[in-house]
Coordinates of C-alpha atoms in Angstrom, one line a residue:
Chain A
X351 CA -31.9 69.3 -14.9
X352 CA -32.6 66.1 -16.2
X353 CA -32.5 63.4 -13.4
X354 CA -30.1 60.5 -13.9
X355 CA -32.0 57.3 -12.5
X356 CA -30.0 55.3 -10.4
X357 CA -29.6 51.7 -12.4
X358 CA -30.5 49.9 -8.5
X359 CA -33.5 51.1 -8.6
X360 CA -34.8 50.9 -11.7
X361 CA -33.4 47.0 -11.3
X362 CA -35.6 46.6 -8.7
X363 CA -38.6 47.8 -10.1
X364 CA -37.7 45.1 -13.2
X365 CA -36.6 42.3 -10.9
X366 CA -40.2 41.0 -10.0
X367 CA -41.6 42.0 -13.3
X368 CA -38.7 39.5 -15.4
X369 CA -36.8 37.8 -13.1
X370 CA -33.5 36.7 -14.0
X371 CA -33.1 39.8 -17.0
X372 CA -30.6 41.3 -15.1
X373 CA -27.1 40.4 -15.2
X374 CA -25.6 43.3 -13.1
X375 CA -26.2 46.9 -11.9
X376 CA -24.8 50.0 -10.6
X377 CA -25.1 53.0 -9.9
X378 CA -24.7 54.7 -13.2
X379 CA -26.0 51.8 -15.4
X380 CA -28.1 48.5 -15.8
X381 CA -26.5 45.6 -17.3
X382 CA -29.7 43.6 -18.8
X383 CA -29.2 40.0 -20.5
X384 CA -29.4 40.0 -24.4
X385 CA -32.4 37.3 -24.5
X386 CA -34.8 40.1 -22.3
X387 CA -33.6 43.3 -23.9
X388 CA -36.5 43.9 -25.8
X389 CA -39.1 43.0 -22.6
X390 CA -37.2 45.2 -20.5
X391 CA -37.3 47.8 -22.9
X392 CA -40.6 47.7 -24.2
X393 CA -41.7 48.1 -20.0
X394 CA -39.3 50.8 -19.8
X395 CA -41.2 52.9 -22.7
X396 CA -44.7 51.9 -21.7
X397 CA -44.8 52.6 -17.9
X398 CA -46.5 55.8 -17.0
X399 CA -44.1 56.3 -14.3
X400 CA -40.9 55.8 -16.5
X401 CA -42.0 56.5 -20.2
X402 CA -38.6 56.5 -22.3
X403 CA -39.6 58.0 -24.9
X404 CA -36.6 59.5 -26.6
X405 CA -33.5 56.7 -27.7
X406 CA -30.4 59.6 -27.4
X407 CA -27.9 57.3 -28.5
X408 CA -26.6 53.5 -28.9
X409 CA -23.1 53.0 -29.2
X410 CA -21.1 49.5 -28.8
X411 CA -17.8 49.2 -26.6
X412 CA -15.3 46.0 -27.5
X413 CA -13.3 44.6 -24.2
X414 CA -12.2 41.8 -26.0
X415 CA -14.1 39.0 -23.7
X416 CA -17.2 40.7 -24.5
X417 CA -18.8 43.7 -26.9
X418 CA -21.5 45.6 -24.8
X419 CA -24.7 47.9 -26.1
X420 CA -24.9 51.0 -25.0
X421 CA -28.5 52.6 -25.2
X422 CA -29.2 56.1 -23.3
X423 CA -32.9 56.4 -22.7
X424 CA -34.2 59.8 -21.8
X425 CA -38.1 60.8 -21.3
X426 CA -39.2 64.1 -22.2
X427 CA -42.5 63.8 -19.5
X428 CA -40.3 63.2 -16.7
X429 CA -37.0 65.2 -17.7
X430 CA -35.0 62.0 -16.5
X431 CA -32.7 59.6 -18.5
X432 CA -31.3 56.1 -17.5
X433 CA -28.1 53.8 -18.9
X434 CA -29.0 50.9 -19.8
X435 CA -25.9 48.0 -21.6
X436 CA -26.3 44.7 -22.9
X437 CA -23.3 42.5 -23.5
X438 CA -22.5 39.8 -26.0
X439 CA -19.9 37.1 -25.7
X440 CA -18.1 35.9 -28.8
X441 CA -16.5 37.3 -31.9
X442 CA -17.4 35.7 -34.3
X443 CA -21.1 36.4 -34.4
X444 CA -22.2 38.6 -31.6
X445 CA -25.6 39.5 -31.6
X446 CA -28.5 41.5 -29.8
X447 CA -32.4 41.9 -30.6
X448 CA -32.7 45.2 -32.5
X449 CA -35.1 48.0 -30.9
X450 CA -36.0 49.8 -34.0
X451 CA -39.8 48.7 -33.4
X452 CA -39.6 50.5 -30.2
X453 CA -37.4 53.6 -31.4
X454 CA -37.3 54.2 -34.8
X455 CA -33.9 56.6 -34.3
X456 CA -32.2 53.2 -33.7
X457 CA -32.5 52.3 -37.2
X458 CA -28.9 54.0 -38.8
X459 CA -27.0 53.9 -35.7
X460 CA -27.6 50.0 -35.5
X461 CA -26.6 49.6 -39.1
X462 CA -23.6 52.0 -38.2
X463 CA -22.8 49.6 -34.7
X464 CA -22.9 46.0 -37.2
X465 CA -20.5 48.2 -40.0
X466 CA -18.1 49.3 -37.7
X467 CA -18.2 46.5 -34.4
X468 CA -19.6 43.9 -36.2
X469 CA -22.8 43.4 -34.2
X470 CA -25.6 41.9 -35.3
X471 CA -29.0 43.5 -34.5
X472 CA -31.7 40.9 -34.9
X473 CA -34.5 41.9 -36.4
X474 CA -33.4 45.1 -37.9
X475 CA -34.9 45.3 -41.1
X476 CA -32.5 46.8 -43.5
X477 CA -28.9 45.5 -41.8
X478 CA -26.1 46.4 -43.9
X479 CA -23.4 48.5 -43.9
X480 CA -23.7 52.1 -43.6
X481 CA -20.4 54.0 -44.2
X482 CA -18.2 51.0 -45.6
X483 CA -18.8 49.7 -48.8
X484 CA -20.5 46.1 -49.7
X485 CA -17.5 43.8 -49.8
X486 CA -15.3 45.5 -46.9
X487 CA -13.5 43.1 -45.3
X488 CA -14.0 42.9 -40.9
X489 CA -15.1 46.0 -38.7
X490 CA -12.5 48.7 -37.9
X491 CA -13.9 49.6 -34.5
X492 CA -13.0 46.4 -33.0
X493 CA -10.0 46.5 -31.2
X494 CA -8.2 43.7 -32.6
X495 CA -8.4 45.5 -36.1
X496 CA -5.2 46.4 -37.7
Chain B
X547 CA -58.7 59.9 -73.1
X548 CA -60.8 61.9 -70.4
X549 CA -58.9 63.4 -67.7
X550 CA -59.8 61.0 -64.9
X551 CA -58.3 58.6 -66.6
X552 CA -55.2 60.3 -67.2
X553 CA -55.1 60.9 -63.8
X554 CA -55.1 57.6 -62.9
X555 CA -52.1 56.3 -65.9
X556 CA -49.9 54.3 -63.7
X557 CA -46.1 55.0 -65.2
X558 CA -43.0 52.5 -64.3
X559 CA -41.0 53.6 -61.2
X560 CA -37.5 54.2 -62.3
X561 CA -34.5 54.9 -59.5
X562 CA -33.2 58.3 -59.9
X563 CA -29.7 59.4 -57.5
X564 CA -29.5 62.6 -56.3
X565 CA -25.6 63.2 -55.2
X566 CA -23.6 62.4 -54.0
X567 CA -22.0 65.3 -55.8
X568 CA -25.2 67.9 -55.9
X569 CA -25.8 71.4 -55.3
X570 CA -28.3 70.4 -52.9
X571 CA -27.2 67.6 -50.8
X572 CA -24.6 70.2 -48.8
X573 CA -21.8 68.0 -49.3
X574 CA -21.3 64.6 -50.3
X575 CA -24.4 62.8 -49.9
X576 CA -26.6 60.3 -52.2
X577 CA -30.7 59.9 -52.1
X578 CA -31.7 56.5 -54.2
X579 CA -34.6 58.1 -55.0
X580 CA -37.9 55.9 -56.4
X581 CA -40.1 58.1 -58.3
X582 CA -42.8 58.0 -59.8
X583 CA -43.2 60.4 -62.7
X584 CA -42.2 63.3 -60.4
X585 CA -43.7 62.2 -57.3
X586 CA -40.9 60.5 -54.7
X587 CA -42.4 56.4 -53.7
X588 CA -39.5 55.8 -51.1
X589 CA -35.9 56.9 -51.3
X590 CA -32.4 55.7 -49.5
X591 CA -30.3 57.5 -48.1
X592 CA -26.4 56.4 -49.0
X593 CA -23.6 57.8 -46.8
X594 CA -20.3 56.8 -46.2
X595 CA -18.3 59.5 -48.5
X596 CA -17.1 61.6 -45.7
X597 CA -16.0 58.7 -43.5
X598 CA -12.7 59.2 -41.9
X599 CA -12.9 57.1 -38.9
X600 CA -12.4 59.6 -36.3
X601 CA -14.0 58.0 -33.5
X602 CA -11.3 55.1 -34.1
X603 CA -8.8 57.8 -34.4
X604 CA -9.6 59.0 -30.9
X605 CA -8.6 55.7 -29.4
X606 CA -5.0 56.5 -30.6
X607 CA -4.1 60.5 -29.9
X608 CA -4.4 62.2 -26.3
X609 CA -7.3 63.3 -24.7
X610 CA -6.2 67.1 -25.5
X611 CA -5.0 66.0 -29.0
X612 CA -8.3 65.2 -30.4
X613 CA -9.9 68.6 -29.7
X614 CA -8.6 69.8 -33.6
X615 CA -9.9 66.8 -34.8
X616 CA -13.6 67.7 -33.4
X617 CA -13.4 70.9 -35.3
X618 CA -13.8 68.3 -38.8
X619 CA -17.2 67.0 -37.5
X620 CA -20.1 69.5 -37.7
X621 CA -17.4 72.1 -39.9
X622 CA -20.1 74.9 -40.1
X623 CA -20.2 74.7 -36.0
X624 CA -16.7 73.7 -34.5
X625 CA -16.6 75.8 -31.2
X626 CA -19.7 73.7 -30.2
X627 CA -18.1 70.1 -31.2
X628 CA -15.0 71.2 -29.2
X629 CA -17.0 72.3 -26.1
X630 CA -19.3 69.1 -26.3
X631 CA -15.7 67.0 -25.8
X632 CA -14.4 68.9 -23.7
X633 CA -18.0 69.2 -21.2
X634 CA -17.2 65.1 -21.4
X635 CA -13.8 64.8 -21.0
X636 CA -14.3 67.4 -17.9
X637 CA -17.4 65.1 -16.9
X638 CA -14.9 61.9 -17.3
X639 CA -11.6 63.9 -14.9
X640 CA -13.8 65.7 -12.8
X641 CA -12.4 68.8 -13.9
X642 CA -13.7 72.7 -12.6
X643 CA -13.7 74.9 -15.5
X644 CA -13.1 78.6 -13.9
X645 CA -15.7 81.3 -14.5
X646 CA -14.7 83.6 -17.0
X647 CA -14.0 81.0 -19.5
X648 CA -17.7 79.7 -19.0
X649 CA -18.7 82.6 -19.7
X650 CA -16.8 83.0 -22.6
X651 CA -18.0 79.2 -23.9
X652 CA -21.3 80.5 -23.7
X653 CA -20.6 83.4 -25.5
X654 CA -18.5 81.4 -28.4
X655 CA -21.3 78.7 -28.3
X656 CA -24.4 81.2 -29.3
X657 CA -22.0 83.3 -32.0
X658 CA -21.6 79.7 -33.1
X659 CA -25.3 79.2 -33.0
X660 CA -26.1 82.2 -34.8
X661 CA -23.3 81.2 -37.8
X662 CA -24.4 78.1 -38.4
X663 CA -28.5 79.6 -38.6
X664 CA -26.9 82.3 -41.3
X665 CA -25.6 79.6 -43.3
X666 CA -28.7 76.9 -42.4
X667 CA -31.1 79.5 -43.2
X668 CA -29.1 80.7 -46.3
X669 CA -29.1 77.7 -48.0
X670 CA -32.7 76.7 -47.3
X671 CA -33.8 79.8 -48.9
X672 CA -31.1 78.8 -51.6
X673 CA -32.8 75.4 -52.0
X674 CA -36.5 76.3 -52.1
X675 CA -35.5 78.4 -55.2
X676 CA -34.5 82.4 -53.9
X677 CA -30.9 81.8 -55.9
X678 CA -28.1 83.2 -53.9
X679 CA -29.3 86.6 -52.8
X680 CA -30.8 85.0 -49.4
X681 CA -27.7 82.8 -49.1
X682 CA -25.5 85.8 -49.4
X683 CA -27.1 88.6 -47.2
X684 CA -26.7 85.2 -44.6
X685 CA -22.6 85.0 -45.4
X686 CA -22.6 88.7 -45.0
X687 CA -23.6 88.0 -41.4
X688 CA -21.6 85.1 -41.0
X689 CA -18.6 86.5 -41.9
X690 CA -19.2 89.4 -38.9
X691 CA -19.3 86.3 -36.6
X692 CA -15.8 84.6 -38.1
X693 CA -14.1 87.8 -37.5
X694 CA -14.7 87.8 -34.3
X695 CA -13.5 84.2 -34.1
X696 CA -11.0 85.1 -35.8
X697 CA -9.6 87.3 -33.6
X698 CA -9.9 85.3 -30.5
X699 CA -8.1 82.3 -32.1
X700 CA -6.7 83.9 -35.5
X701 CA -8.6 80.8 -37.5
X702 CA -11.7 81.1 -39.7
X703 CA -12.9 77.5 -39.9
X704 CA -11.3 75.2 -37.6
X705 CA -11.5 77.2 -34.6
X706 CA -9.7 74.5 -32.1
X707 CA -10.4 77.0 -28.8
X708 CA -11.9 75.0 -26.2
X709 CA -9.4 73.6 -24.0
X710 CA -10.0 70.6 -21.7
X711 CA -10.6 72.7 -18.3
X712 CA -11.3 76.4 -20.0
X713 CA -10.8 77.9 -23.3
X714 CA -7.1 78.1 -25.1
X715 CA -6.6 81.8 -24.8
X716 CA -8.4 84.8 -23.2
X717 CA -10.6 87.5 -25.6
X718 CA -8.0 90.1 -26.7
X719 CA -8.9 93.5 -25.2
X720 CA -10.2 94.7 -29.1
X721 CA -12.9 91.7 -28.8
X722 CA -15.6 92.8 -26.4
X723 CA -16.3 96.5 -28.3
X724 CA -16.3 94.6 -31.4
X725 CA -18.9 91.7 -30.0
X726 CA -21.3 94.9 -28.8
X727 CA -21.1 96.0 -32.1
X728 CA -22.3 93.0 -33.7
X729 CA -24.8 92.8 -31.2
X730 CA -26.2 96.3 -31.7
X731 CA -26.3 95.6 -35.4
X732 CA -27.3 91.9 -35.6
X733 CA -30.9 92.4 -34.7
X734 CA -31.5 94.3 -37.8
X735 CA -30.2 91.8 -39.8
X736 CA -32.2 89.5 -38.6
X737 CA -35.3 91.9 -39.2
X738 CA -34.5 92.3 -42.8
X739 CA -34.7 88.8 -43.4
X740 CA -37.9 88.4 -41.8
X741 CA -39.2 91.7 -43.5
X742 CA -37.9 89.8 -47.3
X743 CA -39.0 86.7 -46.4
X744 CA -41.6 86.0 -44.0
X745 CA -44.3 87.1 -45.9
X746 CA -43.1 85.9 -49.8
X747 CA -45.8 84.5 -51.7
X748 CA -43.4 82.2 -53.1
X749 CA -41.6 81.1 -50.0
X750 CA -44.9 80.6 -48.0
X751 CA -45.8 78.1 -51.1
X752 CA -43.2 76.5 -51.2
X753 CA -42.5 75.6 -47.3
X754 CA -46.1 76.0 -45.5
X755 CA -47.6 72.5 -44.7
X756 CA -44.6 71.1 -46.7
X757 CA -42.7 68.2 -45.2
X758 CA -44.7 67.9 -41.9
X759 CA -43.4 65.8 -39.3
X760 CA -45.7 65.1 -36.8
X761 CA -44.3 65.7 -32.4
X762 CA -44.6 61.8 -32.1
X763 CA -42.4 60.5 -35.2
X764 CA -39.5 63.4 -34.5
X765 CA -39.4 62.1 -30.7
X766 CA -39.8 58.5 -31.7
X767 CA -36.8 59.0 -34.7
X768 CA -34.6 61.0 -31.6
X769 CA -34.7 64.4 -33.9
X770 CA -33.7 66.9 -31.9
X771 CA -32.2 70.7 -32.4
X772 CA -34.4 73.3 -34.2
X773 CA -36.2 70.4 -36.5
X774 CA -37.7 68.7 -33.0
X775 CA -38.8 72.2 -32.1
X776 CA -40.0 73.2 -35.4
X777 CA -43.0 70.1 -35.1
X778 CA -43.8 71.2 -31.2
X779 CA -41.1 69.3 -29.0
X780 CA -39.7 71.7 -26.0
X781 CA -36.6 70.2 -25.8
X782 CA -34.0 72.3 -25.6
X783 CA -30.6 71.0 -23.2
X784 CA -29.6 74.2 -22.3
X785 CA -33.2 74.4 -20.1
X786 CA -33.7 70.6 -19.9
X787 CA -30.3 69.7 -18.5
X788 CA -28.3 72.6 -18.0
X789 CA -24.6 72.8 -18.7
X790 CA -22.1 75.2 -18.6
X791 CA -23.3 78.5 -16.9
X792 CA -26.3 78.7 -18.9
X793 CA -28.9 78.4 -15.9
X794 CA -27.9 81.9 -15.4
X795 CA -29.6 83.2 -18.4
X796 CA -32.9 84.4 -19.1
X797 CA -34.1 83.0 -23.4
X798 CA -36.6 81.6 -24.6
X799 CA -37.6 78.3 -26.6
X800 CA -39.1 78.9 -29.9
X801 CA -41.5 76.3 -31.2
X802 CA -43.1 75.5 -34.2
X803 CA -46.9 74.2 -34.2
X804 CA -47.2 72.4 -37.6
X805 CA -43.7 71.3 -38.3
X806 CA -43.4 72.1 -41.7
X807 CA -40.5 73.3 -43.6
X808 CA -41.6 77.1 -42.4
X809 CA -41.8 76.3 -38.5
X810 CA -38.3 74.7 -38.6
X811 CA -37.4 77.8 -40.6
X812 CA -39.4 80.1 -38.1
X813 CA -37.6 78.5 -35.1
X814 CA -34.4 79.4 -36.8
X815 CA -34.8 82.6 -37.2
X816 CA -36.5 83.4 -33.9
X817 CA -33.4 81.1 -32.1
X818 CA -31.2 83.8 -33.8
X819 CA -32.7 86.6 -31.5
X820 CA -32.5 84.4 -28.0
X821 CA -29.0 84.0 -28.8
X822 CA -28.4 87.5 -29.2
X823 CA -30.0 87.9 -26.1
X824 CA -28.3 85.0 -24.2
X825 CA -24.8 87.3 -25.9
X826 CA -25.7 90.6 -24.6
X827 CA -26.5 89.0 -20.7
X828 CA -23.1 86.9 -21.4
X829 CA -21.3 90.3 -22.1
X830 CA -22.2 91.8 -18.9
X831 CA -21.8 89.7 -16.3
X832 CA -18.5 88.5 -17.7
X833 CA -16.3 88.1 -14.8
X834 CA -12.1 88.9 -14.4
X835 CA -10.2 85.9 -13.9
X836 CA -8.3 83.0 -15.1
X837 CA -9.6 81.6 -19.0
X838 CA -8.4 77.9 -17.7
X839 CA -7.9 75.6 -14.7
X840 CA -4.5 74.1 -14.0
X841 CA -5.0 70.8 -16.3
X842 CA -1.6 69.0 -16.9
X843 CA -1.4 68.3 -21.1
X844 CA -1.4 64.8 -20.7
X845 CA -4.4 63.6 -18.6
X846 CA -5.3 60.4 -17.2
X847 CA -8.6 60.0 -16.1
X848 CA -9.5 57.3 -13.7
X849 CA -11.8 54.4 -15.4
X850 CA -15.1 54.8 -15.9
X851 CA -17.3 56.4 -18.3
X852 CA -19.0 59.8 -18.9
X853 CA -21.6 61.2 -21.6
X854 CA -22.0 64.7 -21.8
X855 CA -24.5 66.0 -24.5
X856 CA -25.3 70.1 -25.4
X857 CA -27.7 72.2 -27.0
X858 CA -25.3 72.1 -30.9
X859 CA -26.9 74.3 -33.0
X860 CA -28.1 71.5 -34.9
X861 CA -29.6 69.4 -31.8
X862 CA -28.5 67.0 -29.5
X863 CA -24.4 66.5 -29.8
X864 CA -23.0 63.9 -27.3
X865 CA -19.7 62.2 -26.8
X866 CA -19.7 59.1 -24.8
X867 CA -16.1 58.5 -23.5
X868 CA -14.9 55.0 -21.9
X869 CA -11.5 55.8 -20.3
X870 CA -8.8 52.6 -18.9
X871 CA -6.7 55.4 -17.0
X872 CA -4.6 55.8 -19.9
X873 CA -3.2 59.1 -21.4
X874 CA -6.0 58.2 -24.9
X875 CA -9.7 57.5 -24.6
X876 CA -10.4 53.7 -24.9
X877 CA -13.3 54.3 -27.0
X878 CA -14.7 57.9 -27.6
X879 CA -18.1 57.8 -29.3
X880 CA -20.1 61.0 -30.8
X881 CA -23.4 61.2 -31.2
X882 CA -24.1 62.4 -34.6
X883 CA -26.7 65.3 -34.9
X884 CA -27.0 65.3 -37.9
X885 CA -27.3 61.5 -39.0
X886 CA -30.0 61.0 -35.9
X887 CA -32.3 64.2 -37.9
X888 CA -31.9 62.2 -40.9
X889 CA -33.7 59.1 -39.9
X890 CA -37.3 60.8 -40.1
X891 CA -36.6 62.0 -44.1
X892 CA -37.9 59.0 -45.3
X893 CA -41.6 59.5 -44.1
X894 CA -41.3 63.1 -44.5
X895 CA -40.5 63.5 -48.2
X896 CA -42.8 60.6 -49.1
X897 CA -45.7 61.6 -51.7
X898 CA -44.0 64.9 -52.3
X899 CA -42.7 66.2 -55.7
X900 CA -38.7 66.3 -56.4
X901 CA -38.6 70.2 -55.4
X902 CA -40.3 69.4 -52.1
X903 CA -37.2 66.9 -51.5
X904 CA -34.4 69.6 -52.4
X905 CA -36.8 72.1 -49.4
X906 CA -37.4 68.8 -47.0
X907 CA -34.3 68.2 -47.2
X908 CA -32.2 72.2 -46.9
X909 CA -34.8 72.8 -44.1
X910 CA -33.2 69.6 -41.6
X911 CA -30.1 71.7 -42.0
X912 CA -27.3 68.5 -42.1
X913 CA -23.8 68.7 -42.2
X914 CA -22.1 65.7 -44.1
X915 CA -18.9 66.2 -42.1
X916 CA -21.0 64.9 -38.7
X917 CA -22.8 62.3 -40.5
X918 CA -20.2 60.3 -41.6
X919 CA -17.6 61.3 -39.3

């Protein structure tokens, strides 16, 4: 059965390691800052005791005040898996740091999130649309669409 | 001109599209492939064809109304898209699903499992050049499967059974005999196309060492399902995190060493036979009982948010749900099999001929329908 880590205390392990990354946590999930997703990430993949290796998903929520990041980490070592969200105010040009350089299966399913919510991944290199054509006009997941 | 330098005669790269309309894509997808003479530089993937927007439809029907529209996902495997939504939705409501119709999920899940393999192995064999005999011994075999379907839910394709809390009807009393049948006969099937094909000269040529993609790239590129297992990763959700009643069965994990074209086809074939196995337990132990707990059609389940992933016979298929304690999911995401295995194609078909491509390609097994949703 694959173990799902309680966000507290993986929040805790990050707390001393980058203080002031986290912007909430609970039971199910940790809420980390958009400016120290990629830190937080990159420790969550390289510590022995933790070793994400395996992205399963990213998906992108809109409750209109804010559009949060979804990312499901899951190691195969350890057989246990983790939430982990990252929100970004705005709609005009909400945007994260991509983590394609830490899991390459991020790579369509960013380009999916920035056709559909409008997100912007920073870094990602190859960000455009992947089901809409070139030219559509605003992102059909968003809520205030049609 | 001496050979050597032949050899080293640099021609122009030209852009060449496979699809989206092509024998070989199965369905409606495009490759912008670079090429160079005959030997692929890089290509792109172009989807989008297929896109209906049904994670934004979702948002608008009831949670029991969008079961039919998971049958238009992954069309080759719909009993497993409906029981992936349903596992979350149940996740989501806290719903007990009774024991028979686990039971029968389980059963309806590996019939589904060995389906899809007919028609997965089918039209690998198709691409790699054995025209149409393979592909129809396979839909010989697959068509056993869609009776049976058939006669628990009198559709062929779109099967909408699963129900949110059990499965829409119980097995008519014709349906068991008919199951044991298959399952006394499958097995040989499965031997013959072992017997035709395992050893070919031309098949072994054409898949062996082909297309390898090394344990660390498929875990890297999240590839899961048979293609993950194929190149040595023992993943497999139905032992990794257990749904259903499937911790009551005894199966095995096949794995590939290599993970070229003929382990992920190898791992196919050999997942056929657990299945069968995983069936014939299922059969047994199937208890009496209600097929459904007492759900009420329109559900409201309190906010929060729930991801429940199982073992598709592709890989990995998820559906993250948000609910706002309204009667239709807030936001309903679905993680795409079938896209996530495409991400590694790029490094896997690069250097290799245009026939490699068409048998890189047929042996990830893809179904457009999931891809672009």
């Amino acid at each position: 059965m694959t173990v799902a880590l309680s966000g507290k205390d993986i929040a805790s392990q990050l707390e001393e390691k980058f203080p002031d990354s986290i912007e909430e946590t609970s039971r199910d999930c940790l809420v980390v800052k958009s400016d120290s997703l990629l830190a937080v990430a990159g420790y969550l993949k390289d510590t022995e005791s933790l070793a994400f290796d395996y992205l399963n998903y990213i998906t992108a929520v809109d409750y209109y005040s804010y559009f949060e990041v979804v990312y499901q980490l899951t190691s195969l070592k350890h057989n246990h898996s983790v939430i982990i969200k990252s929100r970004c105010y705005g709609r005009e040009n909400p945007a994260v740091p991509s983590v394609i350089g830490l899991w390459q299966s991020a790579d369509f399913q960013e380009r999916e999130i920035y056709d559909l919510m409008g997100i912007k991944f920073e870094g990602h290199p190859n960000l455009k649309r992947l089901f809409l054509w070139e030219g559509f006009q605003g992102h059909p997941l968003r809520k205030d669409y049609l | 001109m001496t050979t050597t330098e032949m050899m080293t005669l640099k021609t122009e790269p030209f852009v060449l599209n496979f699809g989206p309309v092509h024998p070989s894509t199965h369905g409606v997808y495009r490759m912008r492939a670079t090429l160079d003479g005959e030997v692929i530089l890089d290509i792109e993937p172009v989807v989008g064809y297929l896109h209906r927007g049904i994670e934004k439809l979702a948002e608008e029907r009831t949670y029991s109304g969008f079961i039919p529209l998971t049958d238009r996902l992954d069309y080759i495997s719909p009993m497993s898209n409906n029981l992936g939504y349903c596992l979350a939705v149940e996740k989501l409501a806290e719903i007990k699903v009774p024991e028979r119709a686990e039971y029968l999920r389980v059963i309806m899940a590996e019939l589904q499992r060995l389906a899809n393999h007919c028609i997965a192995v089918g039209s690998f064999l198709n691409d790699t050049g054995a025209y149409y005999t393979p592909f129809m011994y396979a839909f010989r075999e697959r068509e056993k499967i869609i009776d049976l379907f058939d006669m628990v839910c009198g559709q062929r394709l779109t099967y909408n059974y699963m129900r949110i809390g059990g499965v829409g009807q119980d097995i008519p009393d014709e349906f068991l005999p008919a199951l044991k049948k298959l399952v006394e006969q499958m097995p040989r099937w499965v031997d013959e196309y072992d017997l035709l094909l395992m050893q070919n000269e031309i098949l072994l040529a054409r898949t062996k060492g082909v297309g390898v993609l090394p344990r660390e790239t498929a875990i890297n590129c999240g590839i899961s399902g048979p293609v993950a297992r194929g190149s040595g990763v023992n993943w497999d959700l139905r032992k990794a995190d257990p749904y259903s009643v499937y911790d009551r069965f005894e199966f095995d994990i096949p794995q590939g060493e290599t993970g070229d074209c003929y382990d992920r086809y190898r791992v196919r074939i050999e997942e056929m036979r657990q299945s069968l196995r995983i069936i014939k337990q299922a059969m047994n132990d199937i208890p009496a009982g209600p097929v459904r707990a007492d759900v009420p059609h329109l559900i409201r389940p309190p906010k929060g948010e729930a991801y429940a992933h199982l073992e598709a016979p592709k890989g990995e298929l998820g559906y993250y749900l948000v609910s706002d304690n309204s009667i239709a999911p807030y936001r309903c995401h679905i993680r795409p099999t079938s896209l996530i295995n495409l991400t590694a194609l790029r490094e896997m078909v690069k250097g290799w001929k245009v026939a490699d491509l068409i048998a890189i390609f047929g042996s990830i097994d893809i179904t457009m329908g999931e891809v672009d949703r």
